[in-house]
Tab-separated table of C-alpha atoms in Angstrom:
chain	number	residue	atom	x	y	z
A	9	UNK	CA	-34.051	22.660	4.519
A	10	UNK	CA	-30.643	20.991	4.258
A	11	UNK	CA	-28.942	23.595	6.423
A	12	UNK	CA	-31.767	23.436	8.951
A	13	UNK	CA	-31.410	19.641	9.213
A	14	UNK	CA	-27.671	19.880	9.783
A	15	UNK	CA	-28.177	22.530	12.485
A	16	UNK	CA	-30.794	20.357	14.184
A	17	UNK	CA	-28.542	17.286	14.179
A	18	UNK	CA	-25.581	19.283	15.460
A	19	UNK	CA	-27.654	20.294	18.484
A	20	UNK	CA	-28.886	16.765	19.090
A	21	UNK	CA	-25.385	15.296	18.706
A	22	UNK	CA	-23.582	17.998	20.681
A	23	UNK	CA	-22.159	15.547	23.294
A	24	UNK	CA	-20.817	13.319	20.499
A	25	UNK	CA	-19.228	16.245	18.646
A	26	UNK	CA	-17.610	17.521	21.847
A	27	UNK	CA	-16.117	14.089	22.543
A	28	UNK	CA	-15.135	13.572	18.901
A	29	UNK	CA	-13.989	17.028	17.699
A	30	UNK	CA	-12.506	15.680	14.442
A	31	UNK	CA	-15.996	14.625	13.236
A	32	UNK	CA	-18.717	16.825	11.776
A	33	UNK	CA	-22.279	16.543	10.461
A	34	UNK	CA	-22.808	16.979	6.743
A	35	UNK	CA	-24.539	15.373	3.787
A	36	UNK	CA	-23.007	12.340	2.121
A	37	UNK	CA	-24.788	11.310	-1.092
A	38	UNK	CA	-27.883	13.277	0.013
A	39	UNK	CA	-27.990	11.601	3.440
A	40	UNK	CA	-27.126	13.382	6.717
A	41	UNK	CA	-23.999	11.680	8.000
A	42	UNK	CA	-21.171	11.719	10.519
A	43	UNK	CA	-18.176	12.756	8.422
A	44	UNK	CA	-14.735	11.481	9.477
A	45	UNK	CA	-15.766	9.204	12.343
A	46	UNK	CA	-12.570	8.077	14.081
A	47	UNK	CA	-10.979	10.960	12.101
A	48	UNK	CA	-11.038	8.512	9.176
A	49	UNK	CA	-11.773	9.716	5.628
A	50	UNK	CA	-12.580	6.244	4.332
A	51	UNK	CA	-16.065	5.933	5.858
A	52	UNK	CA	-19.108	7.809	7.136
A	53	UNK	CA	-21.943	6.948	9.519
A	54	UNK	CA	-25.259	7.609	7.821
A	55	UNK	CA	-28.096	9.085	9.885
A	56	UNK	CA	-31.171	7.547	8.292
A	57	UNK	CA	-34.423	9.021	9.536
A	58	UNK	CA	-35.880	5.657	10.569
A	59	UNK	CA	-32.926	4.995	12.899
A	60	UNK	CA	-32.175	8.596	13.846
A	61	UNK	CA	-33.423	8.533	17.456
A	62	UNK	CA	-31.537	5.388	18.468
A	63	UNK	CA	-28.405	6.367	16.598
A	64	UNK	CA	-28.254	9.807	18.247
A	65	UNK	CA	-28.727	8.270	21.707
A	66	UNK	CA	-25.960	5.715	21.138
A	67	UNK	CA	-23.497	8.094	19.480
A	68	UNK	CA	-23.779	10.526	22.392
A	69	UNK	CA	-22.664	7.751	24.752
A	70	UNK	CA	-19.430	6.809	22.959
A	71	UNK	CA	-16.076	8.122	21.836
A	72	UNK	CA	-14.533	6.887	18.570
A	73	UNK	CA	-10.758	6.787	19.227
A	74	UNK	CA	-8.776	7.346	16.044
A	75	UNK	CA	-5.941	4.996	17.072
A	76	UNK	CA	-8.256	1.967	17.387
A	77	UNK	CA	-10.906	-0.006	15.539
A	78	UNK	CA	-13.402	0.204	18.339
A	79	UNK	CA	-15.620	2.402	20.475
A	80	UNK	CA	-15.133	3.694	24.012
A	81	UNK	CA	-18.229	3.627	26.242
A	82	UNK	CA	-18.001	6.808	28.290
A	83	UNK	CA	-20.244	5.953	31.238
A	84	UNK	CA	-18.921	2.409	31.753
A	85	UNK	CA	-15.223	3.203	31.190
A	86	UNK	CA	-15.181	0.308	28.758
A	87	UNK	CA	-13.300	-0.114	25.480
A	88	UNK	CA	-14.953	-2.298	22.842
A	89	UNK	CA	-12.670	-3.503	20.045
A	90	UNK	CA	-14.454	-4.547	16.861
A	91	UNK	CA	-13.903	-8.255	16.158
A	92	UNK	CA	-15.786	-10.500	13.687
A	93	UNK	CA	-18.969	-12.591	13.856
A	94	UNK	CA	-18.167	-16.013	15.346
A	95	UNK	CA	-20.121	-19.171	16.162
A	96	UNK	CA	-22.293	-19.152	19.286
A	97	UNK	CA	-20.349	-22.086	20.711
A	98	UNK	CA	-16.922	-20.538	20.032
A	99	UNK	CA	-14.636	-20.971	23.029
A	100	UNK	CA	-13.670	-17.293	22.812
A	101	UNK	CA	-16.963	-16.434	24.526
A	102	UNK	CA	-15.622	-18.323	27.555
A	103	UNK	CA	-12.391	-16.321	27.591
A	104	UNK	CA	-12.631	-13.879	30.467
A	105	UNK	CA	-9.620	-12.799	32.480
A	106	UNK	CA	-8.346	-10.067	34.763
A	107	UNK	CA	-5.351	-8.003	33.746
A	108	UNK	CA	-3.297	-6.128	36.340
A	109	UNK	CA	-1.143	-3.307	35.057
A	110	UNK	CA	0.524	-0.467	36.964
A	111	UNK	CA	-1.659	-0.954	40.021
A	112	UNK	CA	-4.906	-1.023	38.029
A	113	UNK	CA	-7.221	-3.997	37.465
A	114	UNK	CA	-8.902	-4.481	34.107
A	115	UNK	CA	-11.503	-7.063	33.124
A	116	UNK	CA	-11.032	-8.496	29.627
A	117	UNK	CA	-13.501	-10.650	27.725
A	118	UNK	CA	-15.063	-11.621	24.405
A	119	UNK	CA	-18.798	-10.885	24.314
A	120	UNK	CA	-21.505	-10.151	21.739
A	121	UNK	CA	-21.201	-6.673	20.218
A	122	UNK	CA	-23.117	-3.907	21.990
A	123	UNK	CA	-26.208	-2.212	20.506
A	124	UNK	CA	-24.081	0.935	20.035
A	125	UNK	CA	-21.609	-0.906	17.824
A	126	UNK	CA	-24.294	-2.829	15.937
A	127	UNK	CA	-26.132	0.312	14.880
A	128	UNK	CA	-22.864	2.013	13.868
A	129	UNK	CA	-22.008	-1.077	11.819
A	130	UNK	CA	-25.429	-1.004	10.194
A	131	UNK	CA	-25.229	2.705	9.330
A	132	UNK	CA	-21.666	2.974	8.024
A	133	UNK	CA	-20.786	3.284	4.352
A	134	UNK	CA	-17.618	3.802	2.321
A	135	UNK	CA	-16.530	7.112	0.834
A	136	UNK	CA	-14.366	5.756	-1.970
A	137	UNK	CA	-11.164	6.894	-0.252
A	138	UNK	CA	-8.762	4.328	1.156
A	139	UNK	CA	-6.772	4.503	4.362
A	140	UNK	CA	-4.701	1.906	6.175
A	141	UNK	CA	-7.447	1.261	8.764
A	142	UNK	CA	-9.398	-1.459	6.895
A	143	UNK	CA	-12.595	0.533	7.494
A	144	UNK	CA	-12.304	-0.062	11.249
A	145	UNK	CA	-13.242	-3.760	10.815
A	146	UNK	CA	-16.875	-2.755	10.207
A	147	UNK	CA	-17.357	-4.556	6.889
A	148	UNK	CA	-18.237	-7.989	8.334
A	149	UNK	CA	-20.565	-6.409	10.910
A	150	UNK	CA	-22.291	-4.423	8.169
A	151	UNK	CA	-22.701	-7.568	6.078
A	152	UNK	CA	-24.221	-9.377	9.076
A	153	UNK	CA	-26.747	-6.584	9.631
A	154	UNK	CA	-27.678	-6.574	5.944
A	155	UNK	CA	-28.356	-10.329	6.084
A	156	UNK	CA	-30.508	-9.749	9.143
A	157	UNK	CA	-32.407	-6.995	7.302
A	158	UNK	CA	-33.088	-9.351	4.398
A	159	UNK	CA	-34.512	-11.854	6.842
A	160	UNK	CA	-36.791	-9.239	8.442
A	161	UNK	CA	-37.955	-8.074	5.016
A	162	UNK	CA	-38.550	-11.722	4.072
A	163	UNK	CA	-36.204	-11.432	1.104
A	164	UNK	CA	-34.555	-14.487	-0.376
A	165	UNK	CA	-31.357	-15.459	1.483
A	166	UNK	CA	-28.769	-17.715	-0.182
A	167	UNK	CA	-26.927	-20.510	1.622
A	168	UNK	CA	-23.865	-18.396	2.333
A	169	UNK	CA	-26.023	-15.736	3.985
A	170	UNK	CA	-27.859	-18.350	6.015
A	171	UNK	CA	-24.586	-19.677	7.384
A	172	UNK	CA	-23.417	-16.163	8.212
A	173	UNK	CA	-26.741	-15.425	9.935
A	174	UNK	CA	-26.003	-18.194	12.445
A	175	UNK	CA	-22.917	-16.352	13.692
A	176	UNK	CA	-22.809	-13.820	16.522
A	177	UNK	CA	-21.146	-10.398	16.093
A	178	UNK	CA	-18.381	-10.398	18.707
A	179	UNK	CA	-16.186	-7.772	20.349
A	180	UNK	CA	-13.209	-7.821	22.684
A	181	UNK	CA	-13.765	-5.697	25.788
A	182	UNK	CA	-11.443	-4.068	28.297
A	183	UNK	CA	-13.302	-2.695	31.321
A	184	UNK	CA	-11.970	-0.615	34.200
A	185	UNK	CA	-10.820	2.711	32.759
A	186	UNK	CA	-11.488	5.834	34.836
A	187	UNK	CA	-11.560	7.958	31.696
A	188	UNK	CA	-10.262	7.820	28.144
A	189	UNK	CA	-6.532	8.468	27.942
A	190	UNK	CA	-5.125	7.563	24.524
A	191	UNK	CA	-1.546	7.100	25.742
A	192	UNK	CA	-2.733	4.892	28.586
A	193	UNK	CA	-4.895	2.882	26.205
A	194	UNK	CA	-1.951	2.376	23.843
A	195	UNK	CA	0.252	1.230	26.721
A	196	UNK	CA	-2.358	-1.196	28.048
A	197	UNK	CA	-2.986	-2.558	24.538
A	198	UNK	CA	0.688	-3.190	23.800
A	199	UNK	CA	1.191	-5.114	27.033
A	200	UNK	CA	-2.026	-7.074	26.516
A	201	UNK	CA	-0.980	-7.981	22.960
A	202	UNK	CA	2.299	-9.350	24.292
A	203	UNK	CA	0.648	-11.497	26.975
A	204	UNK	CA	-2.257	-12.725	24.823
A	205	UNK	CA	0.150	-13.826	22.105
A	206	UNK	CA	2.424	-15.473	24.708
A	207	UNK	CA	-0.377	-17.644	26.073
A	208	UNK	CA	-2.184	-18.204	22.774
A	209	UNK	CA	-0.173	-18.079	19.553
A	210	UNK	CA	-3.368	-17.748	17.505
A	211	UNK	CA	-4.774	-14.939	19.648
A	212	UNK	CA	-6.186	-11.908	17.891
A	213	UNK	CA	-4.334	-8.724	18.792
A	214	UNK	CA	-5.413	-5.134	19.259
A	215	UNK	CA	-4.567	-3.095	16.162
A	216	UNK	CA	-3.195	0.383	16.781
A	217	UNK	CA	-3.522	2.767	13.858
A	218	UNK	CA	-1.246	5.726	13.045
A	219	UNK	CA	-2.036	9.026	14.730
A	220	UNK	CA	-3.369	10.352	11.432
A	221	UNK	CA	-5.574	8.051	9.346
A	222	UNK	CA	-4.286	9.628	6.157
A	223	UNK	CA	-5.532	8.708	2.733
A	224	UNK	CA	-3.347	6.023	1.206
A	225	UNK	CA	-0.977	7.189	-1.513
A	226	UNK	CA	1.268	4.991	-3.570
A	227	UNK	CA	4.982	5.674	-3.728
A	228	UNK	CA	6.529	5.465	-7.167
A	229	UNK	CA	9.413	3.263	-8.155
A	230	UNK	CA	11.708	3.152	-11.144
A	231	UNK	CA	10.179	0.672	-13.571
A	232	UNK	CA	12.669	0.451	-16.458
A	233	UNK	CA	16.355	0.983	-15.739
A	234	UNK	CA	16.942	1.454	-19.484
A	235	UNK	CA	14.693	3.071	-22.083
A	236	UNK	CA	13.325	-0.346	-23.015
A	237	UNK	CA	13.709	-3.971	-21.992
A	238	UNK	CA	16.802	-5.614	-23.599
A	239	UNK	CA	16.372	-7.965	-26.560
A	240	UNK	CA	19.072	-10.306	-25.224
A	241	UNK	CA	20.155	-11.136	-21.670
A	242	UNK	CA	23.159	-12.996	-20.307
A	243	UNK	CA	24.616	-13.493	-16.850
A	244	UNK	CA	27.506	-15.292	-15.207
A	245	UNK	CA	26.743	-17.728	-12.396
A	246	UNK	CA	26.168	-15.723	-9.210
A	247	UNK	CA	27.000	-16.407	-5.591
A	248	UNK	CA	24.164	-18.720	-4.445
A	249	UNK	CA	23.813	-17.087	-1.029
A	250	UNK	CA	23.388	-13.615	-2.497
A	251	UNK	CA	20.977	-14.888	-5.112
A	252	UNK	CA	18.824	-16.627	-2.504
A	253	UNK	CA	18.841	-13.538	-0.290
A	254	UNK	CA	17.660	-11.182	-3.024
A	255	UNK	CA	14.925	-13.582	-4.173
A	256	UNK	CA	13.734	-14.183	-0.599
A	257	UNK	CA	13.675	-10.440	0.103
A	258	UNK	CA	11.156	-9.994	-2.701
A	259	UNK	CA	8.703	-12.362	-1.003
A	260	UNK	CA	8.678	-11.267	2.660
A	261	UNK	CA	6.947	-8.458	4.544
A	262	UNK	CA	8.247	-4.910	4.480
A	263	UNK	CA	10.688	-4.621	7.376
A	264	UNK	CA	12.177	-8.068	6.644
A	265	UNK	CA	12.664	-6.954	3.056
A	266	UNK	CA	14.852	-4.111	4.223
A	267	UNK	CA	16.871	-6.381	6.538
A	268	UNK	CA	17.404	-9.055	3.872
A	269	UNK	CA	18.623	-6.459	1.388
A	270	UNK	CA	20.936	-5.034	4.043
A	271	UNK	CA	22.270	-8.520	4.703
A	272	UNK	CA	23.315	-8.614	1.056
A	273	UNK	CA	25.324	-5.435	1.632
A	274	UNK	CA	27.012	-6.915	4.726
A	275	UNK	CA	27.812	-10.234	3.100
A	276	UNK	CA	29.111	-8.735	-0.113
A	277	UNK	CA	31.178	-6.020	1.595
A	278	UNK	CA	33.061	-8.640	3.588
A	279	UNK	CA	33.686	-11.155	0.814
A	280	UNK	CA	34.134	-8.600	-1.945
A	281	UNK	CA	36.947	-6.882	-0.070
A	282	UNK	CA	38.413	-10.245	0.941
A	283	UNK	CA	38.482	-11.343	-2.696
A	284	UNK	CA	39.807	-7.972	-3.834
A	285	UNK	CA	42.599	-8.056	-1.253
A	286	UNK	CA	43.656	-11.562	-2.281
A	287	UNK	CA	43.717	-10.459	-5.925
A	288	UNK	CA	45.842	-7.362	-5.205
A	289	UNK	CA	48.316	-9.279	-3.043
A	290	UNK	CA	48.487	-12.058	-5.638
A	291	UNK	CA	49.491	-9.499	-8.286
A	292	UNK	CA	52.359	-8.319	-6.098
A	293	UNK	CA	53.550	-11.837	-5.291
A	294	UNK	CA	53.662	-12.618	-9.012
A	295	UNK	CA	55.695	-9.493	-9.832
A	296	UNK	CA	59.046	-10.520	-11.450
A	297	UNK	CA	61.138	-8.041	-9.437
A	298	UNK	CA	59.576	-8.947	-6.052
A	299	UNK	CA	62.857	-10.123	-4.488
A	300	UNK	CA	64.731	-7.069	-5.712
A	301	UNK	CA	62.239	-4.640	-4.141
A	302	UNK	CA	61.012	-6.475	-1.027
A	303	UNK	CA	60.909	-3.312	1.109
A	304	UNK	CA	58.821	-1.406	-1.436
A	305	UNK	CA	56.352	-4.257	-2.033
A	306	UNK	CA	56.052	-5.002	1.686
A	307	UNK	CA	54.729	-1.470	2.176
A	308	UNK	CA	52.204	-1.970	-0.618
A	309	UNK	CA	51.008	-5.250	0.916
A	310	UNK	CA	50.549	-3.570	4.317
A	311	UNK	CA	48.510	-0.814	2.680
A	312	UNK	CA	46.286	-3.405	1.011
A	313	UNK	CA	45.787	-5.337	4.260
A	314	UNK	CA	44.786	-2.114	5.989
A	315	UNK	CA	41.585	-2.174	3.929
A	316	UNK	CA	40.513	-5.320	5.772
A	317	UNK	CA	40.702	-3.479	9.087
A	318	UNK	CA	37.997	-1.046	8.051
A	319	UNK	CA	34.870	-0.864	10.168
A	320	UNK	CA	31.872	-2.715	8.749
A	321	UNK	CA	30.198	0.586	7.900
A	322	UNK	CA	33.221	1.754	5.917
A	323	UNK	CA	33.296	-1.560	4.027
A	324	UNK	CA	29.666	-1.162	3.005
A	325	UNK	CA	30.312	2.391	1.866
A	326	UNK	CA	33.256	1.138	-0.209
A	327	UNK	CA	31.354	-1.575	-2.029
A	328	UNK	CA	28.376	0.682	-2.771
A	329	UNK	CA	30.743	3.312	-4.147
A	330	UNK	CA	32.681	0.741	-6.208
A	331	UNK	CA	29.741	-1.172	-7.653
A	332	UNK	CA	26.572	0.955	-7.820
A	333	UNK	CA	25.634	3.353	-10.588
A	334	UNK	CA	24.517	6.642	-8.959
A	335	UNK	CA	22.297	7.341	-11.970
A	336	UNK	CA	20.194	4.280	-11.184
A	337	UNK	CA	19.905	5.258	-7.513
A	338	UNK	CA	18.965	8.809	-8.491
A	339	UNK	CA	16.246	7.350	-10.714
A	340	UNK	CA	14.655	5.743	-7.635
A	341	UNK	CA	14.925	8.965	-5.640
A	342	UNK	CA	13.332	11.026	-8.415
A	343	UNK	CA	10.223	8.824	-8.249
A	344	UNK	CA	9.531	10.148	-4.724
A	345	UNK	CA	11.579	13.330	-4.652
A	346	UNK	CA	9.151	15.257	-2.458
A	347	UNK	CA	9.294	12.489	0.159
A	348	UNK	CA	13.094	12.489	0.294
A	349	UNK	CA	13.173	16.287	0.606
A	350	UNK	CA	11.375	16.151	3.962
A	351	UNK	CA	12.207	14.824	7.398
A	352	UNK	CA	10.675	11.412	8.066
A	353	UNK	CA	9.504	10.489	11.556
A	354	UNK	CA	8.646	6.867	12.307
A	355	UNK	CA	6.467	5.491	15.055
A	356	UNK	CA	8.919	4.745	17.847
A	357	UNK	CA	10.634	8.133	17.706
A	358	UNK	CA	13.240	7.498	14.991
A	359	UNK	CA	13.745	10.456	12.661
A	360	UNK	CA	15.532	10.716	9.337
A	361	UNK	CA	16.788	13.999	7.958
A	362	UNK	CA	16.105	14.785	4.282
A	363	UNK	CA	18.659	13.163	1.973
A	364	UNK	CA	18.198	15.793	-0.734
A	365	UNK	CA	16.674	19.244	-1.140
A	366	UNK	CA	14.121	20.446	-3.663
A	367	UNK	CA	16.918	21.996	-5.732
A	368	UNK	CA	19.172	18.924	-5.764
A	369	UNK	CA	20.107	17.863	-9.289
A	370	UNK	CA	21.668	14.586	-10.400
A	371	UNK	CA	25.082	16.267	-10.562
A	372	UNK	CA	24.626	17.495	-6.990
A	373	UNK	CA	23.532	14.034	-5.886
A	374	UNK	CA	26.461	12.327	-7.614
A	375	UNK	CA	28.864	14.568	-5.695
A	376	UNK	CA	27.345	13.931	-2.243
A	377	UNK	CA	25.550	10.564	-2.205
A	378	UNK	CA	28.642	8.762	-0.879
A	379	UNK	CA	28.756	8.359	2.104
A	380	UNK	CA	25.463	10.111	2.943
A	381	UNK	CA	23.090	7.532	1.472
A	382	UNK	CA	24.909	4.425	2.830
A	383	UNK	CA	24.989	6.070	6.281
A	384	UNK	CA	21.239	6.714	6.069
A	385	UNK	CA	20.579	3.094	5.124
A	386	UNK	CA	22.678	1.889	8.057
A	387	UNK	CA	20.769	4.147	10.473
A	388	UNK	CA	17.482	2.648	9.300
A	389	UNK	CA	18.846	-0.859	9.742
A	390	UNK	CA	19.995	-0.078	13.291
A	391	UNK	CA	16.624	1.460	14.173
A	392	UNK	CA	14.878	-1.690	12.940
A	393	UNK	CA	17.173	-4.116	14.743
A	394	UNK	CA	18.542	-2.505	17.899
A	395	UNK	CA	15.762	-2.129	20.450
A	396	UNK	CA	18.300	-0.842	22.970
A	397	UNK	CA	18.500	2.381	20.957
A	398	UNK	CA	14.799	3.104	21.474
A	399	UNK	CA	15.560	5.051	24.651
A	400	UNK	CA	17.492	7.500	22.513
A	401	UNK	CA	14.644	7.858	20.031
A	402	UNK	CA	16.223	5.553	17.436
A	403	UNK	CA	13.606	2.829	17.105
A	404	UNK	CA	11.188	1.865	14.322
A	405	UNK	CA	8.318	-0.122	15.796
A	406	UNK	CA	6.484	-2.752	13.788
A	407	UNK	CA	3.424	-0.946	12.418
A	408	UNK	CA	1.571	-0.411	9.147
A	409	UNK	CA	2.471	3.256	9.070
A	410	UNK	CA	6.182	2.458	9.440
A	411	UNK	CA	5.960	-0.172	6.702
A	412	UNK	CA	4.472	2.535	4.511
A	413	UNK	CA	7.258	5.024	5.297
A	414	UNK	CA	9.946	2.393	4.705
A	415	UNK	CA	8.804	1.662	1.151
A	416	UNK	CA	10.709	4.462	-0.653
A	417	UNK	CA	13.906	3.416	1.133
A	418	UNK	CA	13.275	-0.226	0.258
A	419	UNK	CA	13.130	0.799	-3.413
A	420	UNK	CA	16.613	2.287	-2.995
A	421	UNK	CA	18.249	-0.508	-0.990
A	422	UNK	CA	16.730	-3.080	-3.345
A	423	UNK	CA	18.316	-1.345	-6.328
A	424	UNK	CA	21.673	-1.204	-4.494
A	425	UNK	CA	21.482	-4.865	-3.466
A	426	UNK	CA	20.584	-5.983	-7.003
A	427	UNK	CA	23.500	-4.065	-8.507
A	428	UNK	CA	25.851	-5.680	-5.975
A	429	UNK	CA	24.557	-9.154	-6.861
A	430	UNK	CA	24.871	-8.273	-10.558
A	431	UNK	CA	28.573	-7.428	-10.173
A	432	UNK	CA	29.590	-9.975	-7.546
């Protein structure tokens, strides 16, 4: 019976399955369901018998694009982005505008959600897995439908539900597509996000998900740098700028974290060398036989001053080498060794080669981490900051997936920055 039901649904939903090849029909908790809608493991669309006819009709008319929280209406050439229920009098319902892009006219507007989206929102449920897609923004729509169902069934509705019932499920629409082209849709969405934010700072933006809605995994990080927390602590007064930078970095969003920690490296490399140079020259000037060996000491002073003419990158390499304990850095790498053994590709085209291999030991790492790791950190910083390098494939765009991929490197640069502050 179960197999027969699946076969029957596969025939009835053939247009949907052809348009959404990453999805399949199977049982979820004893209910026939669309598995991996939007190619997303975190949710399913249940096919309850009482709604089966309508659901099949609506699913066959849409495409569920994995890069977006929305549905594409095939016949109308219309993209519907899932928003939230809003008040009937909300001014967003009056926001309609035309958008011209690359010789094509698109009509954009906020309107009540379509019947297709409402029934999908009513039928979806969670699988227990988590991805970075926030369940395609369906949770509030599902809650709205459940409140409506309570009302129909004449069940008791609390005050919060009553207030929510007065709202209208809303969507943002873009109309005017000839067919669904993911790259075109991404391009249109990016340009629309820019303009909508320019004219309305509080404007909602179109969220673009990673190409693969992979199940969320948590990267490890080194918890204790010693076997146990010390019984006594002491510290000399630290440079206030460095201290503020490291504390601020712990409170901001991911990419800013990386940039703040890198700023610590830049600041310290300049002033550390400056202070070191002054100290070395001061020792020479206080040497008792200075006047008797002017020629010899002049050469030494010139050698010391040559350090100040190093490129910024070389200065950063020097301070990391002088100050940081490679054992502590290796401890961070070991937490995510498999990650660091593989090439990392960020959205925006920037790629990082592996910094170690599967066979790398601590002794191997200690022999090669300078200058390889500081150079890698600098490349990441440049890819975050220098948009001009994007044409060469060296850009890291601002996205959730890139924030996720940056985290293991943030663990490393944070450890480096903290050790610099500790010794400065």
